[in-house]
Rosetta silent file (secondary structure, phi, psi, omega in degrees, C-alpha in Angstrom):
SEQUENCE: XXXXXXXXXXXXXXXXXXXXXXXXXXXXXXXXXXXXXXXXXXXXXXXXXXXXXXXXXXXXXXXXXXXXXXXXXXXXXXXXXXXXXXXXXXXXXXXXXXXXX
SCORE:     score description
SCORE:     0.000 S_00000001
   1 L     0.000  117.614 -176.070   10.684   31.291  -55.728 S_00000001
   2 L   -94.079  139.331 -178.185    9.242   29.852  -52.490 S_00000001
   3 L   -91.477  168.529  178.197    5.993   31.031  -50.992 S_00000001
   4 H   -55.816  -33.673  179.088    5.306   31.584  -47.294 S_00000001
   5 H   -70.651  -44.107  177.846    3.327   28.351  -47.180 S_00000001
   6 H   -61.742  -24.094 -179.686    6.299   26.415  -48.458 S_00000001
   7 H   -87.766  -23.621  171.685    8.695   27.843  -45.787 S_00000001
   8 H   -79.476  -14.756 -173.085    6.009   26.968  -43.039 S_00000001
   9 L   -55.793  -43.824  178.269    5.738   23.356  -44.219 S_00000001
  10 L   -95.284  112.168  175.453    8.566   22.248  -42.013 S_00000001
  11 L   -52.110  134.603 -172.524    7.915   23.117  -38.584 S_00000001
  12 L  -105.258  137.312  169.842   10.525   25.165  -36.674 S_00000001
  13 L   -66.653  117.438  175.372   11.409   24.887  -33.029 S_00000001
  14 L  -139.226 -171.456  174.628   10.914   28.239  -31.326 S_00000001
  15 H   -67.892  -34.859  176.438    9.932   29.376  -27.983 S_00000001
  16 H   -73.612  -38.075 -177.279    6.348   29.370  -28.661 S_00000001
  17 H   -74.908  -20.480 -171.111    6.340   25.811  -30.076 S_00000001
  18 H   -83.012  -37.786 -176.778    8.426   24.644  -27.065 S_00000001
  19 H   -75.507  -28.179  176.178    5.799   26.281  -24.627 S_00000001
  20 H   -70.268  -38.892  174.404    2.859   24.740  -26.432 S_00000001
  21 H   -60.605  -40.587 -173.885    4.607   21.284  -26.293 S_00000001
  22 H   -69.148  -38.892  179.660    5.263   21.774  -22.545 S_00000001
  23 H   -61.469  -50.818 -172.620    1.312   22.723  -22.082 S_00000001
  24 H   -63.409  -40.292  177.574    0.349   19.612  -23.990 S_00000001
  25 H   -66.567  -32.077  177.038    2.620   17.316  -21.896 S_00000001
  26 H   -64.359  -42.117 -179.350    1.093   19.056  -18.758 S_00000001
  27 H   -64.211  -46.974 -178.656   -2.494   18.388  -20.012 S_00000001
  28 H   -71.049  -34.283  175.136   -1.556   14.741  -20.821 S_00000001
  29 H   -63.854  -34.720 -176.031   -0.073   14.378  -17.272 S_00000001
  30 H   -80.435  -33.588  177.366   -3.290   15.696  -15.619 S_00000001
  31 H   -56.853  -50.107 -175.047   -5.347   13.286  -17.885 S_00000001
  32 H   -68.150  -51.831  164.332   -3.242   10.439  -16.698 S_00000001
  33 H   -41.425  -46.539 -175.930   -3.594   11.447  -13.012 S_00000001
  34 H   -68.062  -35.776  173.863   -7.285   11.929  -13.380 S_00000001
  35 H   -61.464  -44.732  173.394   -7.547    8.380  -14.851 S_00000001
  36 H   -56.201  -39.866 -170.696   -5.601    7.012  -11.964 S_00000001
  37 H   -63.676  -52.708 -179.470   -7.748    8.804   -9.483 S_00000001
  38 H   -51.871  -45.633  179.447  -10.925    7.182  -11.281 S_00000001
  39 H   -72.178  -11.036 -166.494   -9.419    3.714  -10.973 S_00000001
  40 L    77.898  165.215 -173.049   -8.537    4.284   -7.296 S_00000001
  41 L   -66.747  161.890 -174.380   -5.203    4.395   -5.767 S_00000001
  42 L   -81.009  172.014 -171.558   -2.654    1.936   -6.599 S_00000001
  43 H   -65.750  -28.922 -175.874   -2.055   -1.115   -4.356 S_00000001
  44 H   -79.506  -27.598  169.724    1.412    0.399   -3.045 S_00000001
  45 H   -71.693  -33.650  175.399   -0.382    3.518   -2.043 S_00000001
  46 H   -75.002  -41.549 -179.499   -3.210    1.698   -0.339 S_00000001
  47 H   -58.568  -39.251 -174.390   -0.617   -0.620    1.368 S_00000001
  48 H   -76.215  -42.589  173.945    1.298    2.392    2.694 S_00000001
  49 H   -63.504  -33.800  175.492   -1.803    4.177    3.982 S_00000001
  50 H   -64.617  -42.770 -174.639   -3.307    0.838    5.266 S_00000001
  51 H   -64.646  -41.702  170.903   -0.126    0.239    7.297 S_00000001
  52 H   -56.388  -39.408 -171.286   -0.465    3.498    9.017 S_00000001
  53 H   -84.886  -32.113  167.255   -4.103    2.916    9.857 S_00000001
  54 H   -49.023  -52.309  179.114   -3.286   -0.689   11.252 S_00000001
  55 H   -60.888  -38.138  177.360   -0.754    0.659   13.449 S_00000001
  56 H   -74.812  -25.247  169.660   -3.131    3.210   14.735 S_00000001
  57 H   -72.891  -33.557  176.575   -5.758    0.643   15.251 S_00000001
  58 H   -63.047  -42.826 -169.669   -3.151   -1.472   17.152 S_00000001
  59 H   -75.920  -11.607 -179.906   -2.378    1.363   19.411 S_00000001
  60 L  -105.076    8.339 -175.489   -6.126    1.846   20.315 S_00000001
  61 H   -54.873  -42.411 -175.951   -6.814   -1.828   20.812 S_00000001
  62 H   -56.503  -24.755 -178.942   -7.069   -1.337   24.610 S_00000001
  63 H   -91.878  -12.136 -178.172  -10.235    0.741   24.076 S_00000001
  64 L   -52.665  127.962  169.312  -12.021   -1.973   21.944 S_00000001
  65 L  -104.142  -35.641 -169.639  -15.458   -3.190   23.285 S_00000001
  66 L  -127.107  146.843 -177.183  -16.597   -4.761   20.237 S_00000001
  67 H   -68.327  -17.898  171.439  -15.013   -6.701   17.409 S_00000001
  68 H   -74.967  -11.500  173.778  -16.213   -4.100   14.966 S_00000001
  69 H   -75.133   -1.603  176.284  -14.178   -1.491   16.747 S_00000001
  70 H   -98.549    3.786  175.669  -11.298   -3.120   15.026 S_00000001
  71 L   -52.122  117.890  179.043  -12.511   -2.390   11.582 S_00000001
  72 L  -139.003  132.103  168.755   -9.840   -0.985    9.188 S_00000001
  73 L  -107.570  116.256  177.919  -10.302   -1.068    5.433 S_00000001
  74 L  -107.470  -69.741  171.526   -7.149   -1.333    3.381 S_00000001
  75 L  -100.065  -18.560 -173.241   -8.135   -3.718    0.533 S_00000001
  76 L   -86.798  168.388 -174.531  -11.477   -4.932    2.037 S_00000001
  77 L  -102.059  -22.242 -173.248  -14.858   -3.174    1.558 S_00000001
  78 L  -125.471   19.524  178.446  -16.262   -3.561    5.072 S_00000001
  79 L    91.229    3.046 -172.440  -13.291   -3.307    7.532 S_00000001
  80 H   -62.690  -33.993 -179.473  -12.293   -6.994    7.407 S_00000001
  81 H   -48.688  -57.505  179.390   -8.609   -6.082    7.100 S_00000001
  82 H   -57.657  -41.944 -174.666   -8.481   -4.571   10.617 S_00000001
  83 H   -65.201  -52.460  178.327  -10.724   -7.368   12.085 S_00000001
  84 H   -62.512  -45.681  178.570   -8.439  -10.070   10.654 S_00000001
  85 H   -57.284  -50.116 -174.655   -5.293   -8.307   11.853 S_00000001
  86 H   -60.243  -45.156 -177.363   -6.910   -7.980   15.439 S_00000001
  87 H   -63.017  -43.985  175.435   -7.815  -11.727   15.441 S_00000001
  88 H   -56.692  -45.902  176.639   -4.253  -12.879   14.299 S_00000001
  89 H   -61.181  -43.405 -174.856   -2.722  -10.715   16.950 S_00000001
  90 H   -71.808  -24.923 -178.039   -4.928  -11.880   19.719 S_00000001
  91 L   -93.045    4.554  178.363   -4.477  -15.514   18.622 S_00000001
  92 L    66.698   26.978  169.155   -0.589  -14.879   18.312 S_00000001
  93 L   -84.845  117.965 -169.855   -0.200  -15.832   14.735 S_00000001
  94 L   -81.255  -46.618 -176.569    2.948  -14.036   13.539 S_00000001
  95 L  -121.698   67.020 -174.228    2.817  -15.037    9.844 S_00000001
  96 L   -74.375  153.887  177.738   -0.912  -16.058    8.949 S_00000001
  97 L  -128.457  136.776  172.019   -1.782  -17.278    5.510 S_00000001
  98 L  -140.785  152.598 -178.951   -5.328  -16.864    4.175 S_00000001
  99 L  -122.950  124.267  171.811   -7.171  -17.487    1.000 S_00000001
 100 L  -102.158  143.178 -177.207  -10.141  -15.380    0.180 S_00000001
 101 L  -122.764    0.000    0.000  -12.614  -16.838   -2.321 S_00000001
């Protein structure tokens, strides 16, 4: 004779179990997304948004009065990305190479 506990020992897949598993996966996905947000956007996301910002900066160059008007931060902390792009474009450097230390 088997007791109720013995029959419950092996979990059975049912609608409720599937829903719980689905909710657990959703929570795990939210936790992963939160961790990514805390670590900042990925380099690919930064590059995509930075490319758009650089193009907008290039379109507005005729209004620049000062060098700091060219500031755009993609990977830099203080807008150096836009300033370097502005200087390279002004100097006619098509494929500049730089090393940051």
